[in-house]
Short mmCIF file of C-alpha atoms in Angstrom, two decimals:
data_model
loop_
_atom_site.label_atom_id
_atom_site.label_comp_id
_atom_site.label_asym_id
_atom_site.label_seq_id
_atom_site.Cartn_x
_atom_site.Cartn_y
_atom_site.Cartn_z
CA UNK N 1 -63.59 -6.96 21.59
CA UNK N 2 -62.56 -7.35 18.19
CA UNK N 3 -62.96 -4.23 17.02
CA UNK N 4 -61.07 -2.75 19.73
CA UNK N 5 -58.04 -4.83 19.53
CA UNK N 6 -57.77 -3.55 15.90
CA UNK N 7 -58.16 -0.54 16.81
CA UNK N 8 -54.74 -0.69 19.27
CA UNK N 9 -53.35 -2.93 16.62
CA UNK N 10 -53.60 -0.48 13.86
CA UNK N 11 -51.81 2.01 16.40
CA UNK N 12 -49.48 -0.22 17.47
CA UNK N 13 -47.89 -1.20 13.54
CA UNK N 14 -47.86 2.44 13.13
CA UNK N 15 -45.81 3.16 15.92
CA UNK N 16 -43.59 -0.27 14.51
CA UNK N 17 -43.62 0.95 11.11
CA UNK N 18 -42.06 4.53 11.92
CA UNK N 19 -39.07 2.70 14.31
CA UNK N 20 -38.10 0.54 11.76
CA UNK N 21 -37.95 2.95 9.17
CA UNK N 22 -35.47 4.57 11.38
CA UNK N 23 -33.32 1.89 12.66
CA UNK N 24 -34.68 -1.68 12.26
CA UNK N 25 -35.22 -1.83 8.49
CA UNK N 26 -32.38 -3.45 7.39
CA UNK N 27 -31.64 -5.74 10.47
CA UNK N 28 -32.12 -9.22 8.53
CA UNK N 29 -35.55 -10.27 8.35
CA UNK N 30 -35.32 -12.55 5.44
CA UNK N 31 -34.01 -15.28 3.41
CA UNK N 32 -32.54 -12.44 0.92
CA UNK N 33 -31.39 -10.06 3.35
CA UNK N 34 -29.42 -12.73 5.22
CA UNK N 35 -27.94 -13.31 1.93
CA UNK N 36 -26.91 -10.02 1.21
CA UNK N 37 -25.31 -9.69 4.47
CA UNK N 38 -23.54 -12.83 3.63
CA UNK N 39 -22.42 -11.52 1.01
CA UNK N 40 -21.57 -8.24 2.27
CA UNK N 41 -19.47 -9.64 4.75
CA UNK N 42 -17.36 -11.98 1.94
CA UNK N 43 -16.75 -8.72 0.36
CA UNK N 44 -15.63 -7.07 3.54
CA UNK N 45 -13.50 -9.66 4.71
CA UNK N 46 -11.90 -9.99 0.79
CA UNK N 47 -7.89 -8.74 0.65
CA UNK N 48 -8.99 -8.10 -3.23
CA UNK N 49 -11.94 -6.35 -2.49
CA UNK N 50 -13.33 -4.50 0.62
CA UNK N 51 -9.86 -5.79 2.74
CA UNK N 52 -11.45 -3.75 5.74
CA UNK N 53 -9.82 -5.76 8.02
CA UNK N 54 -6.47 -4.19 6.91
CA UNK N 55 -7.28 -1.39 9.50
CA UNK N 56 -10.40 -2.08 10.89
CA UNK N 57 -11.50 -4.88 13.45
CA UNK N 58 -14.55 -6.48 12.99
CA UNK N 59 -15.92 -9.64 14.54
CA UNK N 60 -15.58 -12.67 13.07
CA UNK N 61 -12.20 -11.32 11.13
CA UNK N 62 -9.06 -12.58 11.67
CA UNK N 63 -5.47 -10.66 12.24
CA UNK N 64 -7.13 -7.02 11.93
CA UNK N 65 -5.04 -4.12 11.61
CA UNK N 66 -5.82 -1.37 13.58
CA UNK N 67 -5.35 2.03 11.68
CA UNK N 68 -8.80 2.52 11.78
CA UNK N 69 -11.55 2.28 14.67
CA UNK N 70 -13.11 -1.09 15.38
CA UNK N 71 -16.22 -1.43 13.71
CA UNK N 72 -18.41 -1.88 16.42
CA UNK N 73 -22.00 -0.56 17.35
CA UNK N 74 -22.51 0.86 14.55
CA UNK N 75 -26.26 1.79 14.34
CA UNK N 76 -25.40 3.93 17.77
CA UNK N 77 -22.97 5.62 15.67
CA UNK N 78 -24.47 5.64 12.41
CA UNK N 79 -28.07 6.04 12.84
CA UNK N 80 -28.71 7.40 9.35
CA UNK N 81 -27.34 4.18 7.17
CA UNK N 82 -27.10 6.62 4.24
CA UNK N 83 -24.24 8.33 5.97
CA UNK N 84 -22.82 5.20 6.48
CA UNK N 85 -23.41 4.15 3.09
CA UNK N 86 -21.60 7.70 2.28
CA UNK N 87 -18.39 7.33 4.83
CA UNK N 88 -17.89 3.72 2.95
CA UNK N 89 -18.13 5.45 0.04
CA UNK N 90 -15.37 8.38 -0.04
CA UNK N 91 -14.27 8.90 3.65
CA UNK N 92 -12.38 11.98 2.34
CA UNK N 93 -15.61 13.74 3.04
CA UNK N 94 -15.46 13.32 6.59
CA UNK N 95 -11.61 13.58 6.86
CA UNK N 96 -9.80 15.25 3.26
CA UNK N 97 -6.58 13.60 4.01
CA UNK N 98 -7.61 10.11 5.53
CA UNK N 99 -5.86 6.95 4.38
CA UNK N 100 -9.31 5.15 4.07
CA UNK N 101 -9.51 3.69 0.65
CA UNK N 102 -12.15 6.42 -1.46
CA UNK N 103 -13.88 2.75 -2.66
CA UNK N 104 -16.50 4.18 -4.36
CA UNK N 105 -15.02 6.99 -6.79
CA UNK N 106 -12.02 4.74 -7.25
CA UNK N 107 -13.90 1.64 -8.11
CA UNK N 108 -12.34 -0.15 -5.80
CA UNK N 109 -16.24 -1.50 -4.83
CA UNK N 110 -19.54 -1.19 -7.49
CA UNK N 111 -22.19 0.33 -6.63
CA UNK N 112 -23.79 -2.95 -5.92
CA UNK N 113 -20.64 -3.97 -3.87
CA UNK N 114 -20.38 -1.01 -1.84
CA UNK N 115 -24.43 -1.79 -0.83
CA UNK N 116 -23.71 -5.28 0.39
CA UNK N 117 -20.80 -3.88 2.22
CA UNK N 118 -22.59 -1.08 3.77
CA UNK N 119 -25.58 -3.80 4.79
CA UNK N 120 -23.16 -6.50 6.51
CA UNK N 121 -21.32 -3.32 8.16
CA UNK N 122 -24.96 -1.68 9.80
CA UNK N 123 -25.40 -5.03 11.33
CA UNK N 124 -22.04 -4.74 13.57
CA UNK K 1 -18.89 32.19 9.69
CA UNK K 2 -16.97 35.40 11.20
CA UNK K 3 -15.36 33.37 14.07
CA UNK K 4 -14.39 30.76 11.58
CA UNK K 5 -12.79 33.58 9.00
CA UNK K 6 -11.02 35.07 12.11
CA UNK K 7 -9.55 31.12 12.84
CA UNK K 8 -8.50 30.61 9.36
CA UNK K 9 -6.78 34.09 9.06
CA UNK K 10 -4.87 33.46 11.98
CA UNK K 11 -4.32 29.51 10.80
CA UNK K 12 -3.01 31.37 7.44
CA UNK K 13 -0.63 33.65 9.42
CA UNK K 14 0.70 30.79 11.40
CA UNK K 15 1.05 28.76 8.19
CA UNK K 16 2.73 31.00 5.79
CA UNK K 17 5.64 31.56 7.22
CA UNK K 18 6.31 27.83 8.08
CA UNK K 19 5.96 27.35 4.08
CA UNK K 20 8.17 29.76 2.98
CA UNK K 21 11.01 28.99 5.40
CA UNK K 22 10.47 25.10 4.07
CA UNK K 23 13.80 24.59 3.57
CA UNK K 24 15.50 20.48 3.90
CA UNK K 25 17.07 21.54 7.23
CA UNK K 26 13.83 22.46 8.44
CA UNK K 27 11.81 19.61 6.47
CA UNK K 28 14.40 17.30 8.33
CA UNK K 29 13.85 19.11 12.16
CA UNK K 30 10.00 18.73 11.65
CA UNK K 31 10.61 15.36 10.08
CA UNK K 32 12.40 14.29 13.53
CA UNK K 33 10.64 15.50 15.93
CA UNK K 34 7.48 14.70 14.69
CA UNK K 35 8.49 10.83 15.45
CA UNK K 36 10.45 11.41 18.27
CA UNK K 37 7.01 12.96 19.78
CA UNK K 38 5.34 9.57 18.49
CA UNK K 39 7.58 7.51 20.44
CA UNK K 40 9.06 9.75 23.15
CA UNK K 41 10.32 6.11 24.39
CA UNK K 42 12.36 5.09 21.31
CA UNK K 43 16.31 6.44 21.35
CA UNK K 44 16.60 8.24 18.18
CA UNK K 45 19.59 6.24 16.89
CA UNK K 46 17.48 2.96 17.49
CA UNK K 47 14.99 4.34 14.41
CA UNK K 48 17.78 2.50 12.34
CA UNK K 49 16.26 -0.99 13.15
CA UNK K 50 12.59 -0.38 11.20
CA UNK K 51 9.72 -1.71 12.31
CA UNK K 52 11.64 -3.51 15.53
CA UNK K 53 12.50 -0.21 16.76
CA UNK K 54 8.65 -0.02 17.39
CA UNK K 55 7.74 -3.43 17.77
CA UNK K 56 8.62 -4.76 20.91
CA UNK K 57 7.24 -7.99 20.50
CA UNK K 58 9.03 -8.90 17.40
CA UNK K 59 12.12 -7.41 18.35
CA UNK K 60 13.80 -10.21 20.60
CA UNK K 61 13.17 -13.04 17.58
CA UNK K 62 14.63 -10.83 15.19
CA UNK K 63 17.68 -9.90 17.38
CA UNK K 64 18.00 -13.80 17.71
CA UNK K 65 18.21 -14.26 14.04
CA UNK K 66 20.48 -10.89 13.63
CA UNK K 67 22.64 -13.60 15.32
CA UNK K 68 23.54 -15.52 12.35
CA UNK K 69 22.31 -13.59 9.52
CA UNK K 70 21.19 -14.99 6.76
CA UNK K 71 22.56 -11.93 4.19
CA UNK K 72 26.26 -12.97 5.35
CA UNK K 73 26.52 -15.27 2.70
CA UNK K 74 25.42 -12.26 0.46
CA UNK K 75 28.20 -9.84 2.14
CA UNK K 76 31.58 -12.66 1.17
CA UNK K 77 29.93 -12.91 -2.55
CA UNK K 78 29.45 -8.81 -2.28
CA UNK K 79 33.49 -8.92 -1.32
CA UNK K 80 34.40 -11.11 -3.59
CA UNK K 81 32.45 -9.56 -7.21
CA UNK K 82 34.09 -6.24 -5.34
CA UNK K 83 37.72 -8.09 -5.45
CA UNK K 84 37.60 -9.71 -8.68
CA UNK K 85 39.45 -8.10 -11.19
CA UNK K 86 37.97 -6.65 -14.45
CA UNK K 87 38.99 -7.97 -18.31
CA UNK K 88 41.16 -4.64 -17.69
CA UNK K 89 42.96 -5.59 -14.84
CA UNK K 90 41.27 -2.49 -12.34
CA UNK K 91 38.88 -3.41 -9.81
CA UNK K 92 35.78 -1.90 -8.01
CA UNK K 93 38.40 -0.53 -5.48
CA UNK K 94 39.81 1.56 -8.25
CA UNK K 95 36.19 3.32 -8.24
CA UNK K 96 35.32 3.32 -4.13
CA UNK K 97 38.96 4.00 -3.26
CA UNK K 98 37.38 4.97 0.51
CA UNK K 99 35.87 1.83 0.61
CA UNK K 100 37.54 0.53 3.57
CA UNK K 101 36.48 3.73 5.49
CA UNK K 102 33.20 3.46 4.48
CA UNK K 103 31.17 5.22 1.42
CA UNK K 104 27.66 4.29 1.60
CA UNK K 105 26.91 6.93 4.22
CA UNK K 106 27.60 9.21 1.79
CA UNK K 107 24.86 7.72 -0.77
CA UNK K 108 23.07 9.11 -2.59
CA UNK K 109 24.74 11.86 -3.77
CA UNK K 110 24.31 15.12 -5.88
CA UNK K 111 25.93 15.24 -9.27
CA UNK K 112 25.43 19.07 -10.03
CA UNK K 113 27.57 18.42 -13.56
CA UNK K 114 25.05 16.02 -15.04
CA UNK K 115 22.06 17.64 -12.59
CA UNK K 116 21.48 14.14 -11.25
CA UNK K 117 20.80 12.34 -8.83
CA UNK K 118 23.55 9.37 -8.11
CA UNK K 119 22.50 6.49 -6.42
CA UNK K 120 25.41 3.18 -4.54
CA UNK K 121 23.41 1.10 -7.26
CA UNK K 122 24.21 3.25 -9.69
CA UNK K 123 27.99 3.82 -9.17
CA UNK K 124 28.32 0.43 -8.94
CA UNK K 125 27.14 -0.29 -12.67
CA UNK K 126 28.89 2.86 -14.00
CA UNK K 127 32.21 1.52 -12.38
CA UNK K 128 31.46 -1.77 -14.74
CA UNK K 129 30.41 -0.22 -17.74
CA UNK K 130 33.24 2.54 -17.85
CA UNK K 131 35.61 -0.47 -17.92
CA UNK K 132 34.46 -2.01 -20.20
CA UNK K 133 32.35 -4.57 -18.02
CA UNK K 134 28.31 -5.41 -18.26
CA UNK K 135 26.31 -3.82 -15.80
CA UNK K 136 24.45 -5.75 -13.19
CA UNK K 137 20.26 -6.08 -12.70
CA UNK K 138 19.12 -3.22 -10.64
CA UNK K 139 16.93 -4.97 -7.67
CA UNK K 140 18.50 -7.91 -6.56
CA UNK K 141 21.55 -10.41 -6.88
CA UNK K 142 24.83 -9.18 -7.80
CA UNK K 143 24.26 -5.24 -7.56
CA UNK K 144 22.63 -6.13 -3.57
CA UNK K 145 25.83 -8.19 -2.81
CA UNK K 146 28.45 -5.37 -3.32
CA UNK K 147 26.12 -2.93 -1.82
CA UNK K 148 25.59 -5.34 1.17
CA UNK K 149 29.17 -5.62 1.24
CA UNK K 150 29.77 -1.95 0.94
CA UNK K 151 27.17 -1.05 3.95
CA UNK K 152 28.80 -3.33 5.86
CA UNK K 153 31.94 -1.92 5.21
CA UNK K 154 30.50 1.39 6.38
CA UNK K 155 28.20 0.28 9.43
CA UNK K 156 28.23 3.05 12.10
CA UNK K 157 29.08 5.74 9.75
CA UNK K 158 26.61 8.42 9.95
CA UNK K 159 24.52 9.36 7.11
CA UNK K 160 25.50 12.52 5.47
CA UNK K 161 23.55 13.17 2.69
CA UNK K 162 24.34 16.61 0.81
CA UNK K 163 21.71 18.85 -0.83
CA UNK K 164 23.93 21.41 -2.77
CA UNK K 165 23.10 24.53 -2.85
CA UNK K 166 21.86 24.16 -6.88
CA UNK K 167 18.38 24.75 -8.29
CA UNK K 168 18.50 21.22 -10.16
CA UNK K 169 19.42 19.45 -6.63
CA UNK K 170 16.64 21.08 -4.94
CA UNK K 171 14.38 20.47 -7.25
CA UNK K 172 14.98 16.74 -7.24
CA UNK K 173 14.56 16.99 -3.51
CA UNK K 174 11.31 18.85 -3.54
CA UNK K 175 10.52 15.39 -6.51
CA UNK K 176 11.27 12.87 -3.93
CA UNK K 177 9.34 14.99 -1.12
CA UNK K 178 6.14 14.76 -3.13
CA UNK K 179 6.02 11.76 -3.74
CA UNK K 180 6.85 10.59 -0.35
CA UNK K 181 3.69 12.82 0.23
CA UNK K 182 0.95 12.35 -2.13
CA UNK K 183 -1.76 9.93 -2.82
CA UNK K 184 -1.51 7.59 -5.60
CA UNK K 185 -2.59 3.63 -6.84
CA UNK K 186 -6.35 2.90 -7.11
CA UNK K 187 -5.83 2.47 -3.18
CA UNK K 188 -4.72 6.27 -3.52
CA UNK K 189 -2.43 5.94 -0.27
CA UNK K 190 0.56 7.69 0.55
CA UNK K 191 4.11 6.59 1.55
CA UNK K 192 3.38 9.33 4.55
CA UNK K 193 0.03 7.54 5.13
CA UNK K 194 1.73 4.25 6.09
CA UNK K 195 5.43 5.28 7.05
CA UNK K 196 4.85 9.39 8.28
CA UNK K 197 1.22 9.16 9.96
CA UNK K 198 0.28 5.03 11.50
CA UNK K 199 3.94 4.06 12.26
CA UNK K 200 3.42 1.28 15.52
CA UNK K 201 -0.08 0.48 13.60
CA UNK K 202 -0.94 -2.66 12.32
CA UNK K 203 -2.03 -2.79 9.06
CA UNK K 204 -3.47 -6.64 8.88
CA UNK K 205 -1.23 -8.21 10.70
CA UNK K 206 1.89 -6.23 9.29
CA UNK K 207 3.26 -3.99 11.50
CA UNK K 208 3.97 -0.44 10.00
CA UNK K 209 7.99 0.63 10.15
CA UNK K 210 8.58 4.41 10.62
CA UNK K 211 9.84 6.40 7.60
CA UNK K 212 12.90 7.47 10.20
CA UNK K 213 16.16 5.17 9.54
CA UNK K 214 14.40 3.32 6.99
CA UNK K 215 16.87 3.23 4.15
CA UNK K 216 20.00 3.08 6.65
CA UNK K 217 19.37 -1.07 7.11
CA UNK K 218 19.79 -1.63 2.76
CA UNK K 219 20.66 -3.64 0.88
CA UNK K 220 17.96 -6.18 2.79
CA UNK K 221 17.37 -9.81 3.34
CA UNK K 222 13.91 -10.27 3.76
CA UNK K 223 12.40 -13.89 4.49
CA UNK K 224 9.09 -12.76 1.74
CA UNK K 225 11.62 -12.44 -0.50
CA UNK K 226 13.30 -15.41 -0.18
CA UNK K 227 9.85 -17.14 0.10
CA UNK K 228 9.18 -15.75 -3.59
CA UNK K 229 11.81 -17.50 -5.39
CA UNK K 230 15.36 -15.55 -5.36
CA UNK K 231 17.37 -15.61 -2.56
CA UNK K 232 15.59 -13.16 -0.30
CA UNK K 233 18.28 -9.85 -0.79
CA UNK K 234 17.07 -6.79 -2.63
CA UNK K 235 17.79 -3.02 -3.02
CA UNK K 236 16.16 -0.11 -1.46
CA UNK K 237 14.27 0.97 -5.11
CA UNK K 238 13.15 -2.84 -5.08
CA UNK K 239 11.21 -2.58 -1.89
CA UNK K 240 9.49 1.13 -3.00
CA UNK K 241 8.48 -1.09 -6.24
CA UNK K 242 6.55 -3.27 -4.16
CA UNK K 243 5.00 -0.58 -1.70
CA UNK K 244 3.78 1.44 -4.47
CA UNK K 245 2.34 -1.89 -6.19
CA UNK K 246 0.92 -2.56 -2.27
CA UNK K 247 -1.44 0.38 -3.64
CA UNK K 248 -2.09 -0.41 -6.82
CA UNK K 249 0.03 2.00 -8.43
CA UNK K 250 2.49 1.04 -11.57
CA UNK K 251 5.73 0.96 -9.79
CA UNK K 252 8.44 2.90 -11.81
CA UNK K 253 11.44 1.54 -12.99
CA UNK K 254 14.15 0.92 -10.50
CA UNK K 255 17.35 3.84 -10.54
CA UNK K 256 14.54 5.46 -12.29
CA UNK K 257 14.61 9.99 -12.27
CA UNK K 258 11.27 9.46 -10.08
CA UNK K 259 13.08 6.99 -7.28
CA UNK K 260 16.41 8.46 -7.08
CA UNK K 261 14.81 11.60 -6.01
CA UNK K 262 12.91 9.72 -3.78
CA UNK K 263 15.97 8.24 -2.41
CA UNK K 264 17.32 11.55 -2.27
CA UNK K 265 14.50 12.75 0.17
CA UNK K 266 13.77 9.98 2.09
CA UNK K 267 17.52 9.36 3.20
CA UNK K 268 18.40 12.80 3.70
CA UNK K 269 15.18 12.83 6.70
CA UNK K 270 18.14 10.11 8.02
CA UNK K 271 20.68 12.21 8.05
CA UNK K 272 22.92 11.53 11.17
CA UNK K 273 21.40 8.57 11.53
CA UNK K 274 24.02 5.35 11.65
CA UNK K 275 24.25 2.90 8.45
CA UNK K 276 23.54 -0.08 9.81
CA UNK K 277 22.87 -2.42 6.34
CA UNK K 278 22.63 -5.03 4.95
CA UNK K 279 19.95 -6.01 7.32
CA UNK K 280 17.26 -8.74 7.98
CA UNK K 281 13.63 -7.99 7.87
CA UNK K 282 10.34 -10.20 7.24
#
């Protein structure tokens, strides 16, 4: 009996293991991911520093603009969270002449920033 | 890769032609239409009243305040610095002798003697200093109450705004055009990116104002001014100060070479357009 549960149990993480590398990974499963995210989402929410509600609507902002698409289900559209990571980044990739802020070659974010952004962001 | 080639070639052919006909008359056509297909609803001549001409919901509080205006104040003080007599006995009527008909429609002008640009603001100060009088600040006070009073004096003239046919005026044309155009600031964001492309938008809880009729409604009274300390009325290179700082870019110097020529382009896309300043705005 043992053994045999193990044996579907072993099978079983696997299976776990290889959909959270996917998707789940960086849903918050701890004490210092939920702090990132907290963090992510001051920076986000900061007119000095992220300011994405200037165009983009995102719950739990206040008086969003709407220039940009609300940032909503975003792991449906973003299921690789390094492109994600990259459209934060310099959205003149995606779109040359977009009025989206290029945050990470014009320093308007660090590198550290733009990560805490990107994490609170993949949890919309 | 072929099909693409074949697309671009005939994008190029398409394109070519449009650029080498670019011409203001035709810069102004596109300019139009391109926000009268935005808001097929909004009368062209109603582009004149900024961000309310797009902004239904604002629009009935504002035309409550239009009521009693808070720049009227600024238009008697405008009429009376324009009446008071200088140490030499003239008067700014001696320099705006069609002031009663209206001049600011006219504004701003080509000078193709001096190759330059010349702004209300700045024939206002040269009509001081060439008798013998100190010149006023540049953004607000004095110089915005004789050009409210002026505007007013020419409200439903049309704009007519004259690009010589002179290399140095269209070059100062094609200045204004870029940078009415291109990125800049840290923010790198274009007037066009605000004013040209998410007119109607919300940016926060702003509400963008098309680039169309913009500078017909200045001199301005605008209640953030007044909120910062002065008493709320400021000129049209005033206001591109603070939407170039909006991006973090230095703002140049006000009746600077690199405004006027903005001036220049952005009022001549106006053209026709009715003067309709000073006005209010938040």
């Amino acid at each position: 009996m043992q053994g045999y549960m193990h044996k579907i149990s072993t099978t079983v993480s696997v299976a776990t293991l290889v959909a959270c590398l996917g998707m789940a990974m960086p849903l918050s499963v701890n004490a210092a991911d939920d702090a990132d995210i907290a963090e992510g989402k001051k920076l986000s929410f900061d007119r000095k520093k992220g300011n994405c509600l200037a165009c983009h609507a995102i719950e739990g902002g206040d008086l969003p603009g709407n220039i940009g698409p609300p940032l909503i289900a975003m792991k449906a559209r973003f299921p690789d969270y390094e492109k994600l990571r990259a459209q934060i980044y310099d959205a003149r990739i995606n779109n040359p002449n977009t009025i989206m802020i290029p945050f990470g070659p014009h320093e308007v974010l660090s590198a550290k920033e733009l990560e805490l952004v990107t994490k609170f962001i993949y949890t919309l | 890769m072929k099909k693409n080639l074949a697309a671009l070639t005939v994008l190029l052919m398409i394109a070519t032609p449009m650029v080498a006909q670019a011409s203001p008359e035709s810069d102004l056509k596109e300019f139009r239409s391109h926000f009268t297909n935005m808001f097929p609803e909004v009368p062209v001549d109603d582009f004149i009243n900024g961000v309310y001409s797009v902004d239904e919901a604002s629009r009935a509080q504002w035309e409550q305040f239009e009521e009693f205006p808070p720049y009227e104040i600024y238009i008697s003080k405008g009429e009376d610095l324009f009446n008071k007599k200088f140490a030499n006995g003239k008067s700014f009527a001696t320099c705006f002798p069609d002031y009663r008909k209206g001049v600011r429609q006219n504004y701003p002008k080509f000078d193709t003697a001096s190759g330059e640009v010349v702004t209300l603001e700045g024939d206002i100060n040269k009509c001081l200093t060439d008798n013998g009088e100190k010149p006023f600040g540049w953004k607000k006070g004095k110089i915005a109450y004789v050009g409210a009073y002026l505007a007013y004096m020419s409200r439903g003239n049309k704009l007519d705004v004259k690009i010589p046919n002179d290399a140095a005026a269209m070059d100062a044309y094609n200045r204004g055009k870029k940078h009415f155009y291109a990125k800049r600031g840290q923010l790198n964001m274009s007037c066009a990116d605000c004013h040209y492309y998410n007119p109607g938008k919300k940016i926060r809880a702003d509400i963008l104002s098309p680039a169309l009729g913009q500078p017909t409604g200045f001199p301005v009274y605008r209640n953030k001014w007044a909120a910062v300390g002065g008493d709320g009325m400021g000129t049209l290179h005033r206001r591109y100060g603070g939407c170039n700082k909006q991006v973090r870019a230095k703002p140049f110097a006000a009746q600077s070479d690199e405004y006027k020529a903005l001036e220049y382009f952005h009022t001549y896309m106006s053209n026709g357009l009715e003067v309709n300043g000073p006005s209010l705005r938040k």
